[in-house]
Amino acid sequence: MSEDEIAMDAIKHALKALRKRHVLEEGAHSPAFVALSRPLVAQGSEWKEKAENLELELQQCYKAQSRLSEQLVVEVAESRASKALAQEKEALISELQNELTETRDKCTHLTALLEEKTKALELVMSEHGAIKAELEEITLRAKNAASENRSLIDRWMLQKMQDAERLNEANALYEDMLDRLKASGLEQLARQQVDGVVRRSQGAEFYVESTFPTVSKHKIPAHEGGCAAIIFDYSSGKLVSGGQDRTIKMWDTNTGSLSRSLFGCLGSVLDITITHDNKSIIAASSSNNLYVWDVNSGRMNHTLTGHTDKVCAVDVSKVSSRLVVSAAYDRTIKIWDLFKGYCTNTLIFHSNCNALCFSMDGQTICSGHVDGNLRLWDIQTGKLLSEVAAHSMAVTSISPSRNGNMILTSGRDNLHNLFDIRSLEVCGTLKASGNRVASNWSRSCLSPDDGYVAAGSADGSVYIWSVSKSSIVSTLKEHNTSVLCCSWSGLGKPLASSDKSGIICTWT
């Protein structure tokens, strides 16, 4: 037999066994079933009644359930609407909270801004009070200055009248000596005597005619690092020098010895001047300041501040020792009151000024600039009066003549020009093949009798020209480095020169 047939037989036998077992179980349970069916029949009517009651209750329950279902549907709809409304309220609350947060931030920012503006307002009010007080002070000072100016004008007019009287006396003496000249025929003697009288009337104690020097008298190691500024005083013939070592020194030119040293300058000395009463020395410095010393005591009286770059030129009025003018590389020229120690006027120009000086009458400032022009300024108004192209390159030096009618300018184009200060016309031009101007602040000079010009050169030579002949009369060679400055004593001799290594030579 195959496996399928064997399986089918096994299934059939299993079914038969199950049927037999079912029959046996029915037989075993039949008595119990009979016993149980008897009370069920007896109780059938009661159960039927109960079933009907239960069916009625079930119907009522269905009705109640239907009503409850309808009510539930309504309440669910209401709940959904309430939930949607609640969500809208929550969204609105969230937006309001965000707006509230932003409003609080803005309020905080505005509060801080208000505090800042309040502080700024308080600061402005305090500054306004300070400026108002300063304005009142300046107004008071202006009134005082106006009254002082009127007093000075009265004194100036009185001085002018006295000068006119002295000039009339000098003219009378001059005419008298001309008569003596015609009578005696001694032309040279008469010229010297008349010239001496005229010089005395201008303030010099005595006058000696200048002669051009030929011999070195002293060679002084004056300053370490170089000496760019020297000047003689107006009475004793002492020489004042300033150098890179930040000192001012006074020398006895007769012996070549050091008389005094002045300290306190905080930068290199680029230019110096001395008042005509020989009481004060003023130095221009690379520290952007000017320094004023008392000659007798050796103490520093003032430090004049106001320039914002190195001060390269300074001069004092020939009429009043009170007025000082300075020029710096901040493109300004400042006028100072030396008695009060502050600036009274500032002139601003686009080209830096290398050199300047007062006119002999003290009413005009002459300035030489990097653009090569010579300019004249009114001391009272600060206005530019006139200008002329003096050199093709930077002007390095300006020297007025003793009579005030002529001015000497030197430039980086290696020319030395003489101008008539009244017309600004060139009276003469001095030059030499070997003469080369060494720096933007190389200073040349005129002799006291306006007959000669001395100028240093980059090769260490000092050239002397005759103004009348426009030719070189002497070449002095003693320096080993570039000569930066020349100065002639107002007594006629000696001539002094200084160089880049700090050596000063005096010549006779």
PDB file of N, CA and C in Angstrom, residues 175-266:
ATOM      1  N   GLU A 175      72.942 167.233   7.137  1.00  0.00           N
ATOM      2  CA  GLU A 175      73.134 168.410   6.270  1.00  0.00           C
ATOM      3  C   GLU A 175      74.383 169.184   6.687  1.00  0.00           C
ATOM      4  N   ASP A 176      74.600 169.261   8.004  1.00  0.00           N
ATOM      5  CA  ASP A 176      75.787 169.963   8.483  1.00  0.00           C
ATOM      6  C   ASP A 176      77.060 169.265   8.014  1.00  0.00           C
ATOM      7  N   MET A 177      77.048 167.933   8.053  1.00  0.00           N
ATOM      8  CA  MET A 177      78.233 167.186   7.636  1.00  0.00           C
ATOM      9  C   MET A 177      78.415 167.228   6.129  1.00  0.00           C
ATOM     10  N   LEU A 178      77.295 167.306   5.394  1.00  0.00           N
ATOM     11  CA  LEU A 178      77.435 167.488   3.943  1.00  0.00           C
ATOM     12  C   LEU A 178      78.124 168.821   3.645  1.00  0.00           C
ATOM     13  N   ASP A 179      77.761 169.851   4.407  1.00  0.00           N
ATOM     14  CA  ASP A 179      78.435 171.138   4.230  1.00  0.00           C
ATOM     15  C   ASP A 179      79.924 171.003   4.546  1.00  0.00           C
ATOM     16  N   ARG A 180      80.220 170.246   5.614  1.00  0.00           N
ATOM     17  CA  ARG A 180      81.634 170.032   5.938  1.00  0.00           C
ATOM     18  C   ARG A 180      82.328 169.245   4.836  1.00  0.00           C
ATOM     19  N   LEU A 181      81.597 168.299   4.214  1.00  0.00           N
ATOM     20  CA  LEU A 181      82.168 167.510   3.116  1.00  0.00           C
ATOM     21  C   LEU A 181      82.525 168.408   1.942  1.00  0.00           C
ATOM     22  N   LYS A 182      81.601 169.298   1.602  1.00  0.00           N
ATOM     23  CA  LYS A 182      81.871 170.196   0.482  1.00  0.00           C
ATOM     24  C   LYS A 182      83.043 171.122   0.809  1.00  0.00           C
ATOM     25  N   ALA A 183      83.119 171.504   2.092  1.00  0.00           N
ATOM     26  CA  ALA A 183      84.181 172.435   2.460  1.00  0.00           C
ATOM     27  C   ALA A 183      85.533 171.754   2.506  1.00  0.00           C
ATOM     28  N   SER A 184      85.618 170.560   3.014  1.00  0.00           N
ATOM     29  CA  SER A 184      86.919 169.919   3.223  1.00  0.00           C
ATOM     30  C   SER A 184      87.320 168.979   2.103  1.00  0.00           C
ATOM     31  N   GLY A 185      86.313 168.418   1.407  1.00  0.00           N
ATOM     32  CA  GLY A 185      86.644 167.474   0.332  1.00  0.00           C
ATOM     33  C   GLY A 185      86.996 166.091   0.834  1.00  0.00           C
ATOM     34  N   LEU A 186      86.861 165.848   2.146  1.00  0.00           N
ATOM     35  CA  LEU A 186      87.174 164.519   2.682  1.00  0.00           C
ATOM     36  C   LEU A 186      85.917 163.635   2.582  1.00  0.00           C
ATOM     37  N   GLU A 187      85.713 163.110   1.415  1.00  0.00           N
ATOM     38  CA  GLU A 187      84.462 162.384   1.142  1.00  0.00           C
ATOM     39  C   GLU A 187      84.309 161.128   2.005  1.00  0.00           C
ATOM     40  N   GLN A 188      85.369 160.345   2.131  1.00  0.00           N
ATOM     41  CA  GLN A 188      85.249 159.076   2.862  1.00  0.00           C
ATOM     42  C   GLN A 188      84.987 159.318   4.337  1.00  0.00           C
ATOM     43  N   LEU A 189      85.729 160.311   4.922  1.00  0.00           N
ATOM     44  CA  LEU A 189      85.535 160.622   6.337  1.00  0.00           C
ATOM     45  C   LEU A 189      84.115 161.101   6.587  1.00  0.00           C
ATOM     46  N   ALA A 190      83.623 161.972   5.741  1.00  0.00           N
ATOM     47  CA  ALA A 190      82.267 162.483   5.917  1.00  0.00           C
ATOM     48  C   ALA A 190      81.238 161.366   5.829  1.00  0.00           C
ATOM     49  N   ARG A 191      81.447 160.427   4.878  1.00  0.00           N
ATOM     50  CA  ARG A 191      80.483 159.318   4.737  1.00  0.00           C
ATOM     51  C   ARG A 191      80.433 158.469   5.999  1.00  0.00           C
ATOM     52  N   GLN A 192      81.627 158.172   6.562  1.00  0.00           N
ATOM     53  CA  GLN A 192      81.669 157.363   7.772  1.00  0.00           C
ATOM     54  C   GLN A 192      81.009 158.079   8.943  1.00  0.00           C
ATOM     55  N   GLN A 193      81.283 159.399   9.097  1.00  0.00           N
ATOM     56  CA  GLN A 193      80.715 160.131  10.220  1.00  0.00           C
ATOM     57  C   GLN A 193      79.199 160.244  10.106  1.00  0.00           C
ATOM     58  N   VAL A 194      78.730 160.600   8.918  1.00  0.00           N
ATOM     59  CA  VAL A 194      77.283 160.707   8.713  1.00  0.00           C
ATOM     60  C   VAL A 194      76.609 159.368   8.940  1.00  0.00           C
ATOM     61  N   ASP A 195      77.212 158.288   8.362  1.00  0.00           N
ATOM     62  CA  ASP A 195      76.633 156.960   8.526  1.00  0.00           C
ATOM     63  C   ASP A 195      76.588 156.567   9.988  1.00  0.00           C
ATOM     64  N   GLY A 196      77.656 156.928  10.729  1.00  0.00           N
ATOM     65  CA  GLY A 196      77.669 156.610  12.153  1.00  0.00           C
ATOM     66  C   GLY A 196      76.574 157.326  12.895  1.00  0.00           C
ATOM     67  N   VAL A 197      76.312 158.611  12.567  1.00  0.00           N
ATOM     68  CA  VAL A 197      75.243 159.348  13.229  1.00  0.00           C
ATOM     69  C   VAL A 197      73.898 158.713  12.928  1.00  0.00           C
ATOM     70  N   VAL A 198      73.681 158.345  11.672  1.00  0.00           N
ATOM     71  CA  VAL A 198      72.412 157.719  11.313  1.00  0.00           C
ATOM     72  C   VAL A 198      72.236 156.404  12.045  1.00  0.00           C
ATOM     73  N   ARG A 199      73.330 155.621  12.174  1.00  0.00           N
ATOM     74  CA  ARG A 199      73.217 154.350  12.900  1.00  0.00           C
ATOM     75  C   ARG A 199      72.881 154.589  14.365  1.00  0.00           C
ATOM     76  N   ARG A 200      73.477 155.584  14.970  1.00  0.00           N
ATOM     77  CA  ARG A 200      73.176 155.871  16.367  1.00  0.00           C
ATOM     78  C   ARG A 200      71.715 156.266  16.543  1.00  0.00           C
ATOM     79  N   SER A 201      71.184 156.982  15.583  1.00  0.00           N
ATOM     80  CA  SER A 201      69.786 157.384  15.692  1.00  0.00           C
ATOM     81  C   SER A 201      68.853 156.195  15.605  1.00  0.00           C
ATOM     82  N   GLN A 202      69.326 155.079  15.024  1.00  0.00           N
ATOM     83  CA  GLN A 202      68.507 153.882  14.930  1.00  0.00           C
ATOM     84  C   GLN A 202      68.655 152.992  16.152  1.00  0.00           C
ATOM     85  N   GLY A 203      69.485 153.313  17.119  1.00  0.00           N
ATOM     86  CA  GLY A 203      69.525 152.566  18.365  1.00  0.00           C
ATOM     87  C   GLY A 203      70.853 151.943  18.668  1.00  0.00           C
ATOM     88  N   ALA A 204      71.828 151.837  17.742  1.00  0.00           N
ATOM     89  CA  ALA A 204      73.127 151.236  18.025  1.00  0.00           C
ATOM     90  C   ALA A 204      73.952 152.199  18.852  1.00  0.00           C
ATOM     91  N   GLU A 205      74.701 151.671  19.813  1.00  0.00           N
ATOM     92  CA  GLU A 205      75.524 152.522  20.668  1.00  0.00           C
ATOM     93  C   GLU A 205      76.648 153.162  19.861  1.00  0.00           C
ATOM     94  N   PHE A 206      77.259 152.411  19.012  1.00  0.00           N
ATOM     95  CA  PHE A 206      78.223 152.984  18.084  1.00  0.00           C
ATOM     96  C   PHE A 206      78.303 152.079  16.868  1.00  0.00           C
ATOM     97  N   TYR A 207      78.925 152.585  15.824  1.00  0.00           N
ATOM     98  CA  TYR A 207      78.892 151.878  14.555  1.00  0.00           C
ATOM     99  C   TYR A 207      80.287 151.844  13.947  1.00  0.00           C
ATOM    100  N   VAL A 208      80.648 150.673  13.434  1.00  0.00           N
ATOM    101  CA  VAL A 208      81.919 150.507  12.732  1.00  0.00           C
ATOM    102  C   VAL A 208      81.604 149.964  11.345  1.00  0.00           C
ATOM    103  N   GLU A 209      82.195 150.520  10.373  1.00  0.00           N
ATOM    104  CA  GLU A 209      81.973 150.053   9.003  1.00  0.00           C
ATOM    105  C   GLU A 209      82.469 148.626   8.854  1.00  0.00           C
ATOM    106  N   SER A 210      81.678 147.799   8.160  1.00  0.00           N
ATOM    107  CA  SER A 210      82.029 146.390   7.995  1.00  0.00           C
ATOM    108  C   SER A 210      83.118 146.226   6.949  1.00  0.00           C
ATOM    109  N   THR A 211      83.971 145.262   7.212  1.00  0.00           N
ATOM    110  CA  THR A 211      84.939 144.812   6.213  1.00  0.00           C
ATOM    111  C   THR A 211      84.781 143.322   6.067  1.00  0.00           C
ATOM    112  N   PHE A 212      85.037 142.832   4.865  1.00  0.00           N
ATOM    113  CA  PHE A 212      84.822 141.397   4.673  1.00  0.00           C
ATOM    114  C   PHE A 212      85.960 140.614   5.337  1.00  0.00           C
ATOM    115  N   PRO A 213      85.622 139.529   6.054  1.00  0.00           N
ATOM    116  CA  PRO A 213      86.633 138.759   6.795  1.00  0.00           C
ATOM    117  C   PRO A 213      87.425 137.847   5.863  1.00  0.00           C
ATOM    118  N   THR A 214      88.615 137.507   6.319  1.00  0.00           N
ATOM    119  CA  THR A 214      89.481 136.623   5.539  1.00  0.00           C
ATOM    120  C   THR A 214      90.145 135.544   6.388  1.00  0.00           C
ATOM    121  N   VAL A 215      90.173 135.736   7.714  1.00  0.00           N
ATOM    122  CA  VAL A 215      90.934 134.838   8.579  1.00  0.00           C
ATOM    123  C   VAL A 215      90.019 134.285   9.660  1.00  0.00           C
ATOM    124  N   SER A 216      90.190 132.990   9.968  1.00  0.00           N
ATOM    125  CA  SER A 216      89.458 132.363  11.056  1.00  0.00           C
ATOM    126  C   SER A 216      90.097 132.749  12.386  1.00  0.00           C
ATOM    127  N   LYS A 217      89.287 133.267  13.301  1.00  0.00           N
ATOM    128  CA  LYS A 217      89.793 133.680  14.604  1.00  0.00           C
ATOM    129  C   LYS A 217      89.667 132.559  15.631  1.00  0.00           C
ATOM    130  N   HIS A 218      88.483 131.942  15.712  1.00  0.00           N
ATOM    131  CA  HIS A 218      88.243 130.846  16.646  1.00  0.00           C
ATOM    132  C   HIS A 218      87.483 129.731  15.936  1.00  0.00           C
ATOM    133  N   LYS A 219      87.770 128.511  16.346  1.00  0.00           N
ATOM    134  CA  LYS A 219      87.025 127.344  15.887  1.00  0.00           C
ATOM    135  C   LYS A 219      86.544 126.610  17.139  1.00  0.00           C
ATOM    136  N   ILE A 220      85.214 126.699  17.393  1.00  0.00           N
ATOM    137  CA  ILE A 220      84.662 126.266  18.678  1.00  0.00           C
ATOM    138  C   ILE A 220      83.795 125.020  18.476  1.00  0.00           C
ATOM    139  N   PRO A 221      84.090 123.918  19.172  1.00  0.00           N
ATOM    140  CA  PRO A 221      83.164 122.765  19.163  1.00  0.00           C
ATOM    141  C   PRO A 221      81.972 123.059  20.079  1.00  0.00           C
ATOM    142  N   ALA A 222      80.921 123.609  19.506  1.00  0.00           N
ATOM    143  CA  ALA A 222      79.852 124.206  20.321  1.00  0.00           C
ATOM    144  C   ALA A 222      78.760 123.218  20.715  1.00  0.00           C
ATOM    145  N   HIS A 223      78.272 122.425  19.771  1.00  0.00           N
ATOM    146  CA  HIS A 223      77.112 121.570  20.034  1.00  0.00           C
ATOM    147  C   HIS A 223      77.318 120.187  19.433  1.00  0.00           C
ATOM    148  N   GLU A 224      76.818 119.190  20.136  1.00  0.00           N
ATOM    149  CA  GLU A 224      76.835 117.833  19.613  1.00  0.00           C
ATOM    150  C   GLU A 224      75.650 117.633  18.671  1.00  0.00           C
ATOM    151  N   GLY A 225      75.914 117.042  17.512  1.00  0.00           N
ATOM    152  CA  GLY A 225      74.845 116.756  16.558  1.00  0.00           C
ATOM    153  C   GLY A 225      74.570 117.853  15.560  1.00  0.00           C
ATOM    154  N   GLY A 226      75.196 119.023  15.716  1.00  0.00           N
ATOM    155  CA  GLY A 226      74.996 120.092  14.735  1.00  0.00           C
ATOM    156  C   GLY A 226      74.495 121.368  15.373  1.00  0.00           C
ATOM    157  N   CYS A 227      74.768 122.479  14.694  1.00  0.00           N
ATOM    158  CA  CYS A 227      74.340 123.807  15.154  1.00  0.00           C
ATOM    159  C   CYS A 227      73.706 124.530  13.966  1.00  0.00           C
ATOM    160  N   ALA A 228      72.385 124.792  14.061  1.00  0.00           N
ATOM    161  CA  ALA A 228      71.659 125.386  12.941  1.00  0.00           C
ATOM    162  C   ALA A 228      71.251 126.824  13.190  1.00  0.00           C
ATOM    163  N   ALA A 229      71.582 127.374  14.379  1.00  0.00           N
ATOM    164  CA  ALA A 229      71.105 128.720  14.691  1.00  0.00           C
ATOM    165  C   ALA A 229      72.140 129.468  15.516  1.00  0.00           C
ATOM    166  N   ILE A 230      72.579 130.648  15.020  1.00  0.00           N
ATOM    167  CA  ILE A 230      73.477 131.538  15.765  1.00  0.00           C
ATOM    168  C   ILE A 230      73.027 132.967  15.537  1.00  0.00           C
ATOM    169  N   ILE A 231      73.251 133.818  16.562  1.00  0.00           N
ATOM    170  CA  ILE A 231      72.890 135.231  16.447  1.00  0.00           C
ATOM    171  C   ILE A 231      73.726 136.015  17.463  1.00  0.00           C
ATOM    172  N   PHE A 232      74.101 137.244  17.093  1.00  0.00           N
ATOM    173  CA  PHE A 232      74.830 138.139  18.000  1.00  0.00           C
ATOM    174  C   PHE A 232      73.834 138.983  18.789  1.00  0.00           C
ATOM    175  N   ASP A 233      74.216 139.342  20.033  1.00  0.00           N
ATOM    176  CA  ASP A 233      73.390 140.298  20.757  1.00  0.00           C
ATOM    177  C   ASP A 233      73.662 141.702  20.212  1.00  0.00           C
ATOM    178  N   TYR A 234      72.988 142.707  20.762  1.00  0.00           N
ATOM    179  CA  TYR A 234      72.987 144.021  20.143  1.00  0.00           C
ATOM    180  C   TYR A 234      73.920 145.027  20.819  1.00  0.00           C
ATOM    181  N   SER A 235      74.674 144.585  21.841  1.00  0.00           N
ATOM    182  CA  SER A 235      75.515 145.574  22.518  1.00  0.00           C
ATOM    183  C   SER A 235      76.947 145.095  22.713  1.00  0.00           C
ATOM    184  N   SER A 236      77.125 143.901  23.281  1.00  0.00           N
ATOM    185  CA  SER A 236      78.472 143.470  23.659  1.00  0.00           C
ATOM    186  C   SER A 236      79.162 142.622  22.597  1.00  0.00           C
ATOM    187  N   GLY A 237      78.440 142.192  21.601  1.00  0.00           N
ATOM    188  CA  GLY A 237      79.037 141.345  20.581  1.00  0.00           C
ATOM    189  C   GLY A 237      79.128 139.888  20.987  1.00  0.00           C
ATOM    190  N   LYS A 238      78.394 139.479  22.043  1.00  0.00           N
ATOM    191  CA  LYS A 238      78.370 138.069  22.418  1.00  0.00           C
ATOM    192  C   LYS A 238      77.554 137.283  21.410  1.00  0.00           C
ATOM    193  N   LEU A 239      77.968 136.028  21.206  1.00  0.00           N
ATOM    194  CA  LEU A 239      77.311 135.157  20.231  1.00  0.00           C
ATOM    195  C   LEU A 239      76.425 134.165  20.982  1.00  0.00           C
ATOM    196  N   VAL A 240      75.189 133.983  20.498  1.00  0.00           N
ATOM    197  CA  VAL A 240      74.239 133.025  21.065  1.00  0.00           C
ATOM    198  C   VAL A 240      74.020 131.928  20.028  1.00  0.00           C
ATOM    199  N   SER A 241      74.095 130.668  20.471  1.00  0.00           N
ATOM    200  CA  SER A 241      73.955 129.541  19.539  1.00  0.00           C
ATOM    201  C   SER A 241      72.985 128.520  20.114  1.00  0.00           C
ATOM    202  N   GLY A 242      72.325 127.788  19.216  1.00  0.00           N
ATOM    203  CA  GLY A 242      71.430 126.691  19.594  1.00  0.00           C
ATOM    204  C   GLY A 242      71.672 125.502  18.695  1.00  0.00           C
ATOM    205  N   GLY A 243      71.603 124.294  19.283  1.00  0.00           N
ATOM    206  CA  GLY A 243      71.963 123.121  18.493  1.00  0.00           C
ATOM    207  C   GLY A 243      71.070 121.925  18.714  1.00  0.00           C
ATOM    208  N   GLN A 244      71.515 120.806  18.116  1.00  0.00           N
ATOM    209  CA  GLN A 244      70.786 119.546  18.215  1.00  0.00           C
ATOM    210  C   GLN A 244      70.801 118.979  19.630  1.00  0.00           C
ATOM    211  N   ASP A 245      71.727 119.417  20.464  1.00  0.00           N
ATOM    212  CA  ASP A 245      71.813 118.899  21.835  1.00  0.00           C
ATOM    213  C   ASP A 245      70.850 119.585  22.789  1.00  0.00           C
ATOM    214  N   ARG A 246      69.893 120.380  22.262  1.00  0.00           N
ATOM    215  CA  ARG A 246      68.806 120.994  23.019  1.00  0.00           C
ATOM    216  C   ARG A 246      69.278 122.063  24.011  1.00  0.00           C
ATOM    217  N   THR A 247      70.434 122.652  23.765  1.00  0.00           N
ATOM    218  CA  THR A 247      70.940 123.686  24.658  1.00  0.00           C
ATOM    219  C   THR A 247      71.125 124.990  23.903  1.00  0.00           C
ATOM    220  N   ILE A 248      71.062 126.090  24.663  1.00  0.00           N
ATOM    221  CA  ILE A 248      71.395 127.426  24.166  1.00  0.00           C
ATOM    222  C   ILE A 248      72.683 127.844  24.874  1.00  0.00           C
ATOM    223  N   LYS A 249      73.678 128.300  24.087  1.00  0.00           N
ATOM    224  CA  LYS A 249      74.958 128.674  24.668  1.00  0.00           C
ATOM    225  C   LYS A 249      75.331 130.088  24.244  1.00  0.00           C
ATOM    226  N   MET A 250      75.969 130.810  25.163  1.00  0.00           N
ATOM    227  CA  MET A 250      76.438 132.178  24.895  1.00  0.00           C
ATOM    228  C   MET A 250      77.961 132.173  24.937  1.00  0.00           C
ATOM    229  N   TRP A 251      78.583 132.810  23.922  1.00  0.00           N
ATOM    230  CA  TRP A 251      80.037 132.747  23.742  1.00  0.00           C
ATOM    231  C   TRP A 251      80.636 134.147  23.736  1.00  0.00           C
ATOM    232  N   ASP A 252      81.819 134.251  24.296  1.00  0.00           N
ATOM    233  CA  ASP A 252      82.630 135.463  24.196  1.00  0.00           C
ATOM    234  C   ASP A 252      83.465 135.342  22.932  1.00  0.00           C
ATOM    235  N   THR A 253      83.157 136.160  21.913  1.00  0.00           N
ATOM    236  CA  THR A 253      83.843 136.019  20.624  1.00  0.00           C
ATOM    237  C   THR A 253      85.277 136.557  20.668  1.00  0.00           C
ATOM    238  N   ASN A 254      85.606 137.317  21.700  1.00  0.00           N
ATOM    239  CA  ASN A 254      86.991 137.796  21.819  1.00  0.00           C
ATOM    240  C   ASN A 254      87.933 136.664  22.232  1.00  0.00           C
ATOM    241  N   THR A 255      87.442 135.809  23.139  1.00  0.00           N
ATOM    242  CA  THR A 255      88.288 134.716  23.647  1.00  0.00           C
ATOM    243  C   THR A 255      87.868 133.349  23.118  1.00  0.00           C
ATOM    244  N   GLY A 256      86.638 133.254  22.581  1.00  0.00           N
ATOM    245  CA  GLY A 256      86.138 131.960  22.118  1.00  0.00           C
ATOM    246  C   GLY A 256      85.676 131.066  23.256  1.00  0.00           C
ATOM    247  N   SER A 257      85.490 131.641  24.467  1.00  0.00           N
ATOM    248  CA  SER A 257      85.112 130.846  25.632  1.00  0.00           C
ATOM    249  C   SER A 257      83.603 130.879  25.844  1.00  0.00           C
ATOM    250  N   LEU A 258      83.101 129.855  26.542  1.00  0.00           N
ATOM    251  CA  LEU A 258      81.674 129.740  26.841  1.00  0.00           C
ATOM    252  C   LEU A 258      81.335 130.634  28.027  1.00  0.00           C
ATOM    253  N   SER A 259      80.324 131.500  27.872  1.00  0.00           N
ATOM    254  CA  SER A 259      79.917 132.396  28.958  1.00  0.00           C
ATOM    255  C   SER A 259      78.787 131.805  29.787  1.00  0.00           C
ATOM    256  N   ARG A 260      77.814 131.176  29.129  1.00  0.00           N
ATOM    257  CA  ARG A 260      76.645 130.649  29.842  1.00  0.00           C
ATOM    258  C   ARG A 260      75.934 129.619  28.976  1.00  0.00           C
ATOM    259  N   SER A 261      75.288 128.654  29.633  1.00  0.00           N
ATOM    260  CA  SER A 261      74.449 127.667  28.949  1.00  0.00           C
ATOM    261  C   SER A 261      73.041 127.754  29.508  1.00  0.00           C
ATOM    262  N   LEU A 262      72.055 127.673  28.631  1.00  0.00           N
ATOM    263  CA  LEU A 262      70.645 127.714  29.013  1.00  0.00           C
ATOM    264  C   LEU A 262      70.010 126.382  28.692  1.00  0.00           C
ATOM    265  N   PHE A 263      69.278 125.816  29.663  1.00  0.00           N
ATOM    266  CA  PHE A 263      68.700 124.498  29.501  1.00  0.00           C
ATOM    267  C   PHE A 263      67.173 124.570  29.629  1.00  0.00           C
ATOM    268  N   GLY A 264      66.529 123.503  29.223  1.00  0.00           N
ATOM    269  CA  GLY A 264      65.071 123.402  29.343  1.00  0.00           C
ATOM    270  C   GLY A 264      64.364 123.140  28.045  1.00  0.00           C
ATOM    271  N   CYS A 265      65.062 123.306  26.914  1.00  0.00           N
ATOM    272  CA  CYS A 265      64.449 123.023  25.611  1.00  0.00           C
ATOM    273  C   CYS A 265      64.290 121.504  25.451  1.00  0.00           C
ATOM    274  N   LEU A 266      63.119 121.079  24.958  1.00  0.00           N
ATOM    275  CA  LEU A 266      62.826 119.647  24.848  1.00  0.00           C
ATOM    276  C   LEU A 266      63.049 119.089  23.442  1.00  0.00           C
TER     277      LEU A 266
END
